[in-house]
PDB file of C-alpha atoms and ligand atoms in Angstrom:
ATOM      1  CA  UNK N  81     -19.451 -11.480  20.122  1.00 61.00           C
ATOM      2  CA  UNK N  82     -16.284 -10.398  22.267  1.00 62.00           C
ATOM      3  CA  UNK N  83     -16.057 -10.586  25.953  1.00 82.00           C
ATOM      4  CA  UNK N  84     -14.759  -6.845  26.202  1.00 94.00           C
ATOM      5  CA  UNK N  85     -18.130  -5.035  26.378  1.00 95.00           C
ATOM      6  CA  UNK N  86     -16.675  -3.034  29.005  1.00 96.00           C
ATOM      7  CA  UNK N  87     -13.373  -2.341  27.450  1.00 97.00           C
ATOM      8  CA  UNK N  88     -15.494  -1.326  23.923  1.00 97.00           C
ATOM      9  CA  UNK N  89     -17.988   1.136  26.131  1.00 97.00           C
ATOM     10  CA  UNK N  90     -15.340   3.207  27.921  1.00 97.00           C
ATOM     11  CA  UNK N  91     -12.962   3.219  24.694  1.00 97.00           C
ATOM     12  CA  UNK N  92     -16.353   5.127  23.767  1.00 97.00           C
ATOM     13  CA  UNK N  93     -16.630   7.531  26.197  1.00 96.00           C
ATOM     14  CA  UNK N  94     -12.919   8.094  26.314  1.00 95.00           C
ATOM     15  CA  UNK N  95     -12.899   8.713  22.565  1.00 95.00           C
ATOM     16  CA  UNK N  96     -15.517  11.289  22.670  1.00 92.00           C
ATOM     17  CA  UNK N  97     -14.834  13.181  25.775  1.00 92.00           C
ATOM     18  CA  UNK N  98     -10.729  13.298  24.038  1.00 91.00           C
ATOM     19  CA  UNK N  99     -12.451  14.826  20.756  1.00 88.00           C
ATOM     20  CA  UNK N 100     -12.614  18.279  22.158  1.00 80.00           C
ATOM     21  CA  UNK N 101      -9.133  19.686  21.870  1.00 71.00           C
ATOM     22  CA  UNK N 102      -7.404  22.987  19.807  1.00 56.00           C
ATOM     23  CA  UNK N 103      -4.454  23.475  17.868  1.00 58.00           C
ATOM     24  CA  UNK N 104      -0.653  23.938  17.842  1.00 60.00           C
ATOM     25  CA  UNK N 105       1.018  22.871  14.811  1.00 63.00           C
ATOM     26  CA  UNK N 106       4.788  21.753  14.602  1.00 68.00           C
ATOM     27  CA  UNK N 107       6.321  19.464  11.154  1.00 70.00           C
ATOM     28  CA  UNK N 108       7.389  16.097  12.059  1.00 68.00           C
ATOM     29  CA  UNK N 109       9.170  14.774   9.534  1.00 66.00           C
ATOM     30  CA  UNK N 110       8.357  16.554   6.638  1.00 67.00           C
ATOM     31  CA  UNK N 111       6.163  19.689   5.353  1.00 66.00           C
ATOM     32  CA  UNK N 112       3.835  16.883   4.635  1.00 68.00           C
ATOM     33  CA  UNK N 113       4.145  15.056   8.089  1.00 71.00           C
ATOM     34  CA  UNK N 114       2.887  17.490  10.466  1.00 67.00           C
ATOM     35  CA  UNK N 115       2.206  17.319  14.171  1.00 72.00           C
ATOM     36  CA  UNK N 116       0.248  19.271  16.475  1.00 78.00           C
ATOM     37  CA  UNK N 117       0.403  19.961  20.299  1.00 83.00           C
ATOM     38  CA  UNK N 118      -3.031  18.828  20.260  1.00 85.00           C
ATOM     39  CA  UNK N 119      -2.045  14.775  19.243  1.00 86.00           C
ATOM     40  CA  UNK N 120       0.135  14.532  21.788  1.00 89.00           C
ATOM     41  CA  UNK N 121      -2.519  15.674  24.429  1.00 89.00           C
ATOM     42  CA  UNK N 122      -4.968  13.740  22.934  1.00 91.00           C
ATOM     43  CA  UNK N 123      -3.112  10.689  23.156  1.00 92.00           C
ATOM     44  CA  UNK N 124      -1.884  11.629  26.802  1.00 92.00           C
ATOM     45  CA  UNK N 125      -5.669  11.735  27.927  1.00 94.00           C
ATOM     46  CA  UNK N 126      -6.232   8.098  26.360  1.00 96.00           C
ATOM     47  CA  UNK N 127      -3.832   6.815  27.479  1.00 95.00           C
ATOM     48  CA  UNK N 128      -3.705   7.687  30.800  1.00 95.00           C
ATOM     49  CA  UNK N 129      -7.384   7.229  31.380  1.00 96.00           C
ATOM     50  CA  UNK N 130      -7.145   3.949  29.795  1.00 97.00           C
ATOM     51  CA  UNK N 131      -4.280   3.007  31.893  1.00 96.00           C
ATOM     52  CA  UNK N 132      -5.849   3.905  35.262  1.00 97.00           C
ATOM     53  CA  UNK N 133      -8.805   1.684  34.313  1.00 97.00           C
ATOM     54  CA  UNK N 134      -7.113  -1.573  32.612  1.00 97.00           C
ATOM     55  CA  UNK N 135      -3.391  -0.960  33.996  1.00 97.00           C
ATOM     56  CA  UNK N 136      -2.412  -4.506  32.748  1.00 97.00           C
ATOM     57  CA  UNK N 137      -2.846  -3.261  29.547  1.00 97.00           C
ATOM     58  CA  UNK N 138      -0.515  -2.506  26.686  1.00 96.00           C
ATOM     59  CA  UNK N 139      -0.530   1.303  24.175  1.00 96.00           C
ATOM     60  CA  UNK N 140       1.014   1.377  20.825  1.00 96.00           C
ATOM     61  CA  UNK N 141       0.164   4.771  19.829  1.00 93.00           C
ATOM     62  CA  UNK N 142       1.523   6.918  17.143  1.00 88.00           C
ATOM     63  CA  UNK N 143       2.726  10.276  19.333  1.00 85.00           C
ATOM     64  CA  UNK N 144       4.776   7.390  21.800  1.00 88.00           C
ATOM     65  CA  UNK N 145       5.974   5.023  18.619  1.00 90.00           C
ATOM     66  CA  UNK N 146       7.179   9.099  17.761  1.00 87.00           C
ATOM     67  CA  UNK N 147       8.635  10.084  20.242  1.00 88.00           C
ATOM     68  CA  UNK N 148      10.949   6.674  20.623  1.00 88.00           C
ATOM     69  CA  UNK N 149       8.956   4.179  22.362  1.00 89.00           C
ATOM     70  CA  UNK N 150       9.099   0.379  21.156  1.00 89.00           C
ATOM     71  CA  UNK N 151       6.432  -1.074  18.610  1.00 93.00           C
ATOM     72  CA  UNK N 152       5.512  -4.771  19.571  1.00 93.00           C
ATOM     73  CA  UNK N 153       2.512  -5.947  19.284  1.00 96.00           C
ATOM     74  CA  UNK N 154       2.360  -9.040  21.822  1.00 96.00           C
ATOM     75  CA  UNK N 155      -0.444 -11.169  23.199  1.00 98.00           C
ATOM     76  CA  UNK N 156      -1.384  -9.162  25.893  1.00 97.00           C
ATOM     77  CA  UNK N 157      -4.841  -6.806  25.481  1.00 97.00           C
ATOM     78  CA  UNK N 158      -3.485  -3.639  23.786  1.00 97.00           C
ATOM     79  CA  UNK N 159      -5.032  -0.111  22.510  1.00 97.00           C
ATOM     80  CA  UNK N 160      -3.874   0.687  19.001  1.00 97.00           C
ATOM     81  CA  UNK N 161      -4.408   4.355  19.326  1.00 96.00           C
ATOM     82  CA  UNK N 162      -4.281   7.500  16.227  1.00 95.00           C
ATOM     83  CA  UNK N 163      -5.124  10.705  18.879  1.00 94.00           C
ATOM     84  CA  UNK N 164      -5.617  13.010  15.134  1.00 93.00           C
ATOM     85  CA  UNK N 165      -6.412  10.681  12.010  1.00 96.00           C
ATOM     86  CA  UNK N 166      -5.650  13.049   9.632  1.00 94.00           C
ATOM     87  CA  UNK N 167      -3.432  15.967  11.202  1.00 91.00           C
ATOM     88  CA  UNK N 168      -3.178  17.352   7.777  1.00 92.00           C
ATOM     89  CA  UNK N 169      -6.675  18.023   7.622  1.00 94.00           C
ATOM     90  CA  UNK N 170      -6.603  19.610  11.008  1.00 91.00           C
ATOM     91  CA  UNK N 171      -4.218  22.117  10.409  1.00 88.00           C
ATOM     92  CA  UNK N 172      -6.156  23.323   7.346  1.00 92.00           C
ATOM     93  CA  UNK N 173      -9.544  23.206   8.626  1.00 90.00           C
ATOM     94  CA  UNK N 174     -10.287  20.031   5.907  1.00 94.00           C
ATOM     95  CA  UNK N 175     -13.462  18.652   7.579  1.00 95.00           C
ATOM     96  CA  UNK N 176     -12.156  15.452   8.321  1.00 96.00           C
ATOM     97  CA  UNK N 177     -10.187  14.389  11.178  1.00 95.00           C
ATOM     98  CA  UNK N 178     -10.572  11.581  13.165  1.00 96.00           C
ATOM     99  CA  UNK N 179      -9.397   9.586  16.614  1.00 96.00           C
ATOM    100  CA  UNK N 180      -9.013   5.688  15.980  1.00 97.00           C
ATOM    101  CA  UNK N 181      -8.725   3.134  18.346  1.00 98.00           C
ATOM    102  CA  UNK N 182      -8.123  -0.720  17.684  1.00 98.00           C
ATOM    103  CA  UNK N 183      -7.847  -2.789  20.618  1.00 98.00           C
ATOM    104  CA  UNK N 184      -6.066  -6.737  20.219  1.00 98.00           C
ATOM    105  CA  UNK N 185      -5.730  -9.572  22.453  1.00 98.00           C
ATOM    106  CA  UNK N 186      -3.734 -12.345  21.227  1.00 97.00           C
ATOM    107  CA  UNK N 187      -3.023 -10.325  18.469  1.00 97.00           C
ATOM    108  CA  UNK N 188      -6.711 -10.425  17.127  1.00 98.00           C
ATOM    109  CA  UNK N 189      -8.459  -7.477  17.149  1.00 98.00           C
ATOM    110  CA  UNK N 190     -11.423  -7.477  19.089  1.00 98.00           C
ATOM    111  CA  UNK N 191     -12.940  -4.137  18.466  1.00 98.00           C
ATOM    112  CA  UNK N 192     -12.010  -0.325  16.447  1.00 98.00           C
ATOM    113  CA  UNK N 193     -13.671   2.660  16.886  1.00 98.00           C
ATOM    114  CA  UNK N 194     -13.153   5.504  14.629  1.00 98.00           C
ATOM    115  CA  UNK N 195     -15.022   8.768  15.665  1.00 97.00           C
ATOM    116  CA  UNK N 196     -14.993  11.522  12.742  1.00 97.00           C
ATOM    117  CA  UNK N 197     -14.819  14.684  15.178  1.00 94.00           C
ATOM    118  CA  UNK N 198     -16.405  17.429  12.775  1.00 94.00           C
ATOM    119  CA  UNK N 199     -18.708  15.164  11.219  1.00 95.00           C
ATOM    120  CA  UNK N 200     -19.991  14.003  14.667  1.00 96.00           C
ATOM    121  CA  UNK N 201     -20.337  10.239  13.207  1.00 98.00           C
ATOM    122  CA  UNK N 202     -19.040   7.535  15.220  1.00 98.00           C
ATOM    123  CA  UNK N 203     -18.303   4.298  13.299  1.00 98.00           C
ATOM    124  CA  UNK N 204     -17.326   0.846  15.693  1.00 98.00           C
ATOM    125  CA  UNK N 205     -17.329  -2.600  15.746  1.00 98.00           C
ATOM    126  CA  UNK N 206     -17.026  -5.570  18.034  1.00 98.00           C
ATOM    127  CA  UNK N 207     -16.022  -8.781  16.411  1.00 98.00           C
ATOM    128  CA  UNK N 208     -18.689 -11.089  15.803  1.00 97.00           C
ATOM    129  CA  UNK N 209     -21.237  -7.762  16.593  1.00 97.00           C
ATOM    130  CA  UNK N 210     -21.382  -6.332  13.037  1.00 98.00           C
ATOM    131  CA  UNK N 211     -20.507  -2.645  12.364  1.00 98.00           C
ATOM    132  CA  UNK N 212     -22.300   0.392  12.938  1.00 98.00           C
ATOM    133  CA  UNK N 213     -22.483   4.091  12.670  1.00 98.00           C
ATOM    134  CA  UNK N 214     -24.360   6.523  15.284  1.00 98.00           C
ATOM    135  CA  UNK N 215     -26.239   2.896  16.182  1.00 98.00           C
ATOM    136  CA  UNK N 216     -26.819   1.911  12.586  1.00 98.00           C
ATOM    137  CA  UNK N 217     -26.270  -1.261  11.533  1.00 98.00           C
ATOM    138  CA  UNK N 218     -23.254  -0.848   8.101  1.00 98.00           C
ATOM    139  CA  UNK N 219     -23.004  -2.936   5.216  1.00 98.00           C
ATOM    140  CA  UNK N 220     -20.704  -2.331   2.182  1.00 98.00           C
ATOM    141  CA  UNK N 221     -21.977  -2.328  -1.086  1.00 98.00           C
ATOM    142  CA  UNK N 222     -21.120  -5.619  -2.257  1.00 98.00           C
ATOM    143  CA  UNK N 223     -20.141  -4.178  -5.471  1.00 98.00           C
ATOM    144  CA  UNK N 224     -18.082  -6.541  -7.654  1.00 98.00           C
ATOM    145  CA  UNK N 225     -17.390  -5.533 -11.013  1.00 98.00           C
ATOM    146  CA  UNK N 226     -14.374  -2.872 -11.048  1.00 98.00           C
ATOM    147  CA  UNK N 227     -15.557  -0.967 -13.557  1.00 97.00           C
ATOM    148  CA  UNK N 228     -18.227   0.440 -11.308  1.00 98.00           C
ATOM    149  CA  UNK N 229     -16.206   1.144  -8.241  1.00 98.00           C
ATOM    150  CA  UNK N 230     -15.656   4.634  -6.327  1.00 98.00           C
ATOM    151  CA  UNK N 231     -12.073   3.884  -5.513  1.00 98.00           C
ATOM    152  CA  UNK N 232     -10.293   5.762  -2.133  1.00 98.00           C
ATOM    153  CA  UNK N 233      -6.961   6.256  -1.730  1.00 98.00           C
ATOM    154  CA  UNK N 234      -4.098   8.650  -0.434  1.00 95.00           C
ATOM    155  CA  UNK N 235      -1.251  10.182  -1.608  1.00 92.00           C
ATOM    156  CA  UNK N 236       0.518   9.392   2.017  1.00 89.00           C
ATOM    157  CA  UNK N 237       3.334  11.173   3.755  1.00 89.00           C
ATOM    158  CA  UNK N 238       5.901   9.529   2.057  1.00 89.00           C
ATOM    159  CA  UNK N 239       7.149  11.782  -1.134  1.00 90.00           C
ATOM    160  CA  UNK N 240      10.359  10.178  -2.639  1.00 95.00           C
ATOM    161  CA  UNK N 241      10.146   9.719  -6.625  1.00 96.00           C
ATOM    162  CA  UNK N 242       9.780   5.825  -6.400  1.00 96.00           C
ATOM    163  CA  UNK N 243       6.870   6.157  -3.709  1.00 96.00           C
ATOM    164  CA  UNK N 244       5.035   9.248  -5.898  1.00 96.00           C
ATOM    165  CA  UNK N 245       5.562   7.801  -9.305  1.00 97.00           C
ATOM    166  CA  UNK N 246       4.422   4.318  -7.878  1.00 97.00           C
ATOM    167  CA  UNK N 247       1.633   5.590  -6.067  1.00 97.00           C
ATOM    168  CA  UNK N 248       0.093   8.153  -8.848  1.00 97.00           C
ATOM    169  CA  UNK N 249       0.606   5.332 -11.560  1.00 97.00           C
ATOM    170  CA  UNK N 250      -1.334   3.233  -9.724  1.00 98.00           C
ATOM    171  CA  UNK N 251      -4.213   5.457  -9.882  1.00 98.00           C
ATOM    172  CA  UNK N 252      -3.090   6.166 -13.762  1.00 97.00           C
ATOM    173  CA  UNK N 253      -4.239   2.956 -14.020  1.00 97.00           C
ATOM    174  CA  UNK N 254      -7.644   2.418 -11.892  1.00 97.00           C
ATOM    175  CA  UNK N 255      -8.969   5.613 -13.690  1.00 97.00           C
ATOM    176  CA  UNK N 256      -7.968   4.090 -17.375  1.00 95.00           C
ATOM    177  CA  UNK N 257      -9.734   0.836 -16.449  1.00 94.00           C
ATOM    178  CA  UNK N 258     -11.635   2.279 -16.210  1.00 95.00           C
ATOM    179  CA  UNK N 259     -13.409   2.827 -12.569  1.00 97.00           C
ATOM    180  CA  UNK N 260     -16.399   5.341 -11.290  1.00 98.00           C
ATOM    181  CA  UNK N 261     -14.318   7.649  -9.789  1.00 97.00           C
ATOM    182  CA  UNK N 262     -10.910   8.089  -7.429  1.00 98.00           C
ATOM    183  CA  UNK N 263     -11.643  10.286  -3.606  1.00 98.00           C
ATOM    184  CA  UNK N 264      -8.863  10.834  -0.900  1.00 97.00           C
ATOM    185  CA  UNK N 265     -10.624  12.201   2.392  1.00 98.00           C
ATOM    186  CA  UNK N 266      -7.088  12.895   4.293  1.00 97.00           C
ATOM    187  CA  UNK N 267      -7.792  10.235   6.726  1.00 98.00           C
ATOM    188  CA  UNK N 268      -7.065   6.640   6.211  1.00 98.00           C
ATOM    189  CA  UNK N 269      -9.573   5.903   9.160  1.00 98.00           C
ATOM    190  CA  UNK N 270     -12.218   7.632   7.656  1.00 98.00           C
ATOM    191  CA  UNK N 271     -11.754   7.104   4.364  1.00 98.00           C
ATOM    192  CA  UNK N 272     -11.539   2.802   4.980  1.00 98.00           C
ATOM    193  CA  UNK N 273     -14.812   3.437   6.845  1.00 98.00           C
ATOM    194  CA  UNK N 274     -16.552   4.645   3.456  1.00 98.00           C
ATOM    195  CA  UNK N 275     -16.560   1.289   2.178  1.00 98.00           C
ATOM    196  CA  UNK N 276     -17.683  -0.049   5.742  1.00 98.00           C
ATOM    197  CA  UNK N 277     -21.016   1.721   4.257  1.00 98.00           C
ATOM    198  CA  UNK N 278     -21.094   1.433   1.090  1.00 98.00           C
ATOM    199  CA  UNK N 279     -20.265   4.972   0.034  1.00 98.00           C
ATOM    200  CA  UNK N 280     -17.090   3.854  -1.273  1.00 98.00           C
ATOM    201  CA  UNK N 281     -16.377   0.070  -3.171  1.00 98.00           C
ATOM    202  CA  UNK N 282     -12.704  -0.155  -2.580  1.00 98.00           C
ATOM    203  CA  UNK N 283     -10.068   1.732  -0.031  1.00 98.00           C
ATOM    204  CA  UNK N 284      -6.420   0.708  -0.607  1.00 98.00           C
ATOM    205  CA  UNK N 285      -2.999   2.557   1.138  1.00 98.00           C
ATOM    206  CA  UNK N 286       0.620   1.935   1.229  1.00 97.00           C
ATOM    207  CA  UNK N 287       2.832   3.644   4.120  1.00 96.00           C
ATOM    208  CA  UNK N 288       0.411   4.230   6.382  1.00 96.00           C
ATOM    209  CA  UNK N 289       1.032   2.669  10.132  1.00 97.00           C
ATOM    210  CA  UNK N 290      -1.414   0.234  11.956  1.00 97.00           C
ATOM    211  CA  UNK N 291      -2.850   3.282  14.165  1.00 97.00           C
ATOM    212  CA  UNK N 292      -4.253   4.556  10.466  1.00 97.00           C
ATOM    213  CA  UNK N 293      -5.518   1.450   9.773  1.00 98.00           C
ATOM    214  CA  UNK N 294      -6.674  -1.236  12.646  1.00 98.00           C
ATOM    215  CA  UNK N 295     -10.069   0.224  13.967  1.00 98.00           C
ATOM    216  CA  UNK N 296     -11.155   1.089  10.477  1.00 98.00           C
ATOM    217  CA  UNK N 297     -10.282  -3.174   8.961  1.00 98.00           C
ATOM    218  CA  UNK N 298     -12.678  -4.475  11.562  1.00 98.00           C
ATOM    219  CA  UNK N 299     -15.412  -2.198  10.752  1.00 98.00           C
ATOM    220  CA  UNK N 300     -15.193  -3.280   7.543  1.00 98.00           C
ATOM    221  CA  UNK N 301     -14.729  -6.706   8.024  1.00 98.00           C
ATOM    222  CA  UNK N 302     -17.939  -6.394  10.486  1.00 98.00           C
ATOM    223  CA  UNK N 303     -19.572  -4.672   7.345  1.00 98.00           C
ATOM    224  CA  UNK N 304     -19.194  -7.565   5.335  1.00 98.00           C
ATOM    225  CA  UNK N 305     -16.392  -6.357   3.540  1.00 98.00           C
ATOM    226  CA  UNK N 306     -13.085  -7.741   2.919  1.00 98.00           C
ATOM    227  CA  UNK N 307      -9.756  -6.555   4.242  1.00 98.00           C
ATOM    228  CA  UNK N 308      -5.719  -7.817   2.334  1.00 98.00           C
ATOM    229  CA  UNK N 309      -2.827  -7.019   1.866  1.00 98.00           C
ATOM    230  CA  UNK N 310      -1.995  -5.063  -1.446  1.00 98.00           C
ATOM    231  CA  UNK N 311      -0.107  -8.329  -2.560  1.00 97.00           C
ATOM    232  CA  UNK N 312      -3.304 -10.227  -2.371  1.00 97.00           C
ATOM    233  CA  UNK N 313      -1.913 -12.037   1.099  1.00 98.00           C
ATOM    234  CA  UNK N 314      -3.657 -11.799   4.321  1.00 98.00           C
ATOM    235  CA  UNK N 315      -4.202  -8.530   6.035  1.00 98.00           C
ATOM    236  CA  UNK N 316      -1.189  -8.016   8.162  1.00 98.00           C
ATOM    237  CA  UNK N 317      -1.504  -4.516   9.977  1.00 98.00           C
ATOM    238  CA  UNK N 318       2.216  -4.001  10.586  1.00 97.00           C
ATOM    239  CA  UNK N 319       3.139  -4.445   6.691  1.00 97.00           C
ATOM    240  CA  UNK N 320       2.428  -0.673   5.985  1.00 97.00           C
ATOM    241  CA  UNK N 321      -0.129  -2.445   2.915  1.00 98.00           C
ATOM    242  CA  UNK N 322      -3.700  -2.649   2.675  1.00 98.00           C
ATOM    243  CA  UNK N 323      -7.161  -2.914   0.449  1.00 98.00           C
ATOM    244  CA  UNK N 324     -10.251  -2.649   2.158  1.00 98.00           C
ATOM    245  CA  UNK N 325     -13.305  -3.846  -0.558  1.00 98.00           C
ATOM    246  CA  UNK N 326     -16.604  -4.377  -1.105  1.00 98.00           C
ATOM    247  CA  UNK N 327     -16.300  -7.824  -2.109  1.00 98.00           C
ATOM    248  CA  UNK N 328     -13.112 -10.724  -2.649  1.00 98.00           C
ATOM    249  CA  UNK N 329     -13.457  -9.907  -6.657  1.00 98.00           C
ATOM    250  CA  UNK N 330     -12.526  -6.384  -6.133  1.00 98.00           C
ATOM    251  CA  UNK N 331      -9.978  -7.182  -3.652  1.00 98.00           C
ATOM    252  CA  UNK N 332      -8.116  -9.292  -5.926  1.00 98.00           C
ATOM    253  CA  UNK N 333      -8.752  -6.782  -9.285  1.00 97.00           C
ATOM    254  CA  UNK N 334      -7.338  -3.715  -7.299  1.00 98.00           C
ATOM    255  CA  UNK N 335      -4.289  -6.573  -5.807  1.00 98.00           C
ATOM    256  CA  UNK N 336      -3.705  -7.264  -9.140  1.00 97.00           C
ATOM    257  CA  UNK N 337      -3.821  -3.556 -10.850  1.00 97.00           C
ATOM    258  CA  UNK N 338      -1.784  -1.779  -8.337  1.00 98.00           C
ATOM    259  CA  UNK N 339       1.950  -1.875  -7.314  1.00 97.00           C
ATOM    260  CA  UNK N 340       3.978  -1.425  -3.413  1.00 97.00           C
ATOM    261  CA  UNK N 341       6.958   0.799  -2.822  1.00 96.00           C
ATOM    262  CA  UNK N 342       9.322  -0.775   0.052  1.00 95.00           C
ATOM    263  CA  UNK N 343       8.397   0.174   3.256  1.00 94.00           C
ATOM    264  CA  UNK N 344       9.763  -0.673   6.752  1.00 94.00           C
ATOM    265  CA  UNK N 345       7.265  -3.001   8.419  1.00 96.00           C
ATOM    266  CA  UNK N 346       6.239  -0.804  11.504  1.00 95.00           C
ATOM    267  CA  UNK N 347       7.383  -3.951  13.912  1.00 94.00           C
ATOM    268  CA  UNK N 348      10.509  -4.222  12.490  1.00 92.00           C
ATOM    269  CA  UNK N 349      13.258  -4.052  14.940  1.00 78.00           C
ATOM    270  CA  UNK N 350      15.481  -1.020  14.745  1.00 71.00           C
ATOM    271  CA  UNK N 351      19.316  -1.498  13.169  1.00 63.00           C
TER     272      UNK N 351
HETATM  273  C1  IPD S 176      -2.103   9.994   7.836  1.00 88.47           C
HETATM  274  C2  IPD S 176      -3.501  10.043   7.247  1.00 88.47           C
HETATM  275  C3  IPD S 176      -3.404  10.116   5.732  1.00 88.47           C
HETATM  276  C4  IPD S 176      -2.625   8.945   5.166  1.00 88.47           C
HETATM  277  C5  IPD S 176      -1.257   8.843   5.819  1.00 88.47           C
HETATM  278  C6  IPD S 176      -1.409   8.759   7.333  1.00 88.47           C
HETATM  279  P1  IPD S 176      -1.901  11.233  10.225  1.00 88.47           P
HETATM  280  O1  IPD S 176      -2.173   9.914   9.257  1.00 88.47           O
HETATM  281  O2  IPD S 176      -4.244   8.917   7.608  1.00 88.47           O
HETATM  282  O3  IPD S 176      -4.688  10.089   5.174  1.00 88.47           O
HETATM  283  O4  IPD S 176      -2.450   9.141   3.796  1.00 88.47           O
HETATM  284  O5  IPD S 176      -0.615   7.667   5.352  1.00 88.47           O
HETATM  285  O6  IPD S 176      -0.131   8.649   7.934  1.00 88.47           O
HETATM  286  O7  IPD S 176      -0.460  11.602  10.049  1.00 88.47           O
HETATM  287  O8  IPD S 176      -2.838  12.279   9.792  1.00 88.47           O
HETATM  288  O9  IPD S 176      -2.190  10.683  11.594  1.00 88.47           O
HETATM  289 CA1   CA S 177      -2.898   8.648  11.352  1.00 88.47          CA
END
């Protein structure tokens, strides 16, 4: 298991003493790209309590990538922070939000944390140290025929034809396979977690960042689950790609059903 107990039990405490926070919404980018007064405070508190305890350390976190500051992720230990997974949700009341934290050292992630504030269900995982929620030990489903797969996925914030008609076609074609069923939770950290136990076979997302997405691939991975890229490749965090599964067999089926719109990587140097 990792040497960064300590690290792992304050990004604990941090996470759930940040969860208590209330609302101020402004749109980001677009109606459906909305941010609230409360991620930027959220993040602040991380983030500076972090720093004051591990000032060596290294943020990338999605309020500071926002608001101009540089995205490199280098060797050096580093908290991969979402303050509000799933600020949609929060500005309707949708039950699930969440604060995600991945934290890397030589680019490897060592641990992620995603804590699902309204649900009150904390889901981690050291690597090496299996997964758990609320102290139970996870374990996907291990489900590997298709055909008998609750499938998760998102619309995401990005609404131009090509990344709509790509995105809905792909589910066209998962529910004409067909599979059990298609969800979207509003959350890519929670919803990933659903197949960290079981509730869920298969996750996959396109355009989401690595905040969304880093916590919620080693809880899988500790789950027993497997975590690629949409292209069948390795999981690369920064491509904006991903499938989380139950098993290799439905990683490569849903790899080999579904289709990518372009996206920036989110390390890719500015022009
Ligand atoms: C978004 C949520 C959503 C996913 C988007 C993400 P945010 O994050 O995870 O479920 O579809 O791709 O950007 O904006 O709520 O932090
Ligand atoms: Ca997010």
């Amino acid at each position: 298991m990792s040497d960064w107990c300590d690290c792992f039990n304050f990004g604990i405490s941090i996470t759930k003493q940040a969860s208590e926070q209330h609302k101020d919404v402004r749109v980001k980018s677009s109606s459906a790209d909305l941010v609230t007064e409360t991620d930027e405070r959220v993040e602040n508190l991380l983030i500076s309590a972090i720093r004051n305890r591990y000032p060596l350390h290294r943020f990338i976190g999605e309020e500071s990538v926002a608001a101009g500051e540089h995205l490199e992720l280098t060797d050096t230990p580093t908290w991969i922070i979402d303050p509000i997974d799933g600020t949609v949700n929060f500005v309707h009341r949708f039950p699930f939000v969440a604060i995600s934290i991945a934290f890397t050292v030589n680019k490897q992630t060592e641990f992620g944390i995603v804590y699902s504030c309204v649900e009150d269900k904390l889901f981690c995982a050291q690597r090496g140290g299996g997964a758990f929620l609320n102290g139970e030990p996870l374990h996907v489903s291990g489900q590997e025929d298709i055909s008998r797969c609750l499938v998760v996925t998102e619309i995401g914030a990005e609404r131009d034809d090509l990344a709509l008609s790509i995105m809905t076609s792909n589910i066209f074609r998962l529910l004409t396979l067909p599979v059990h069923g298609v969800r979207a939770l509003g959350t890519a950290a929670v919803d990933m977690c659903q197949v960290a136990t079981g509730g869920a076979d298969v996750y996959y997302h396109i355009g989401m960042h690595c905040w969304d997405i880093a916590a919620s691939a080693i809880i899988v991975q500790e789950a027993g689950g497997v975590v690629m890229d949409t292209d069948g490749s390795q999981f690369d965090m920064m491509s904006r790609r991903v499938i989380a599964a139950s098993s290799l067999v439905v990683a490569g089926r849903v790899a080999d059903m579904i289709q990518a719109f372009p996206c920036r990587r989110d390390d890719e140097q500015p022009v």
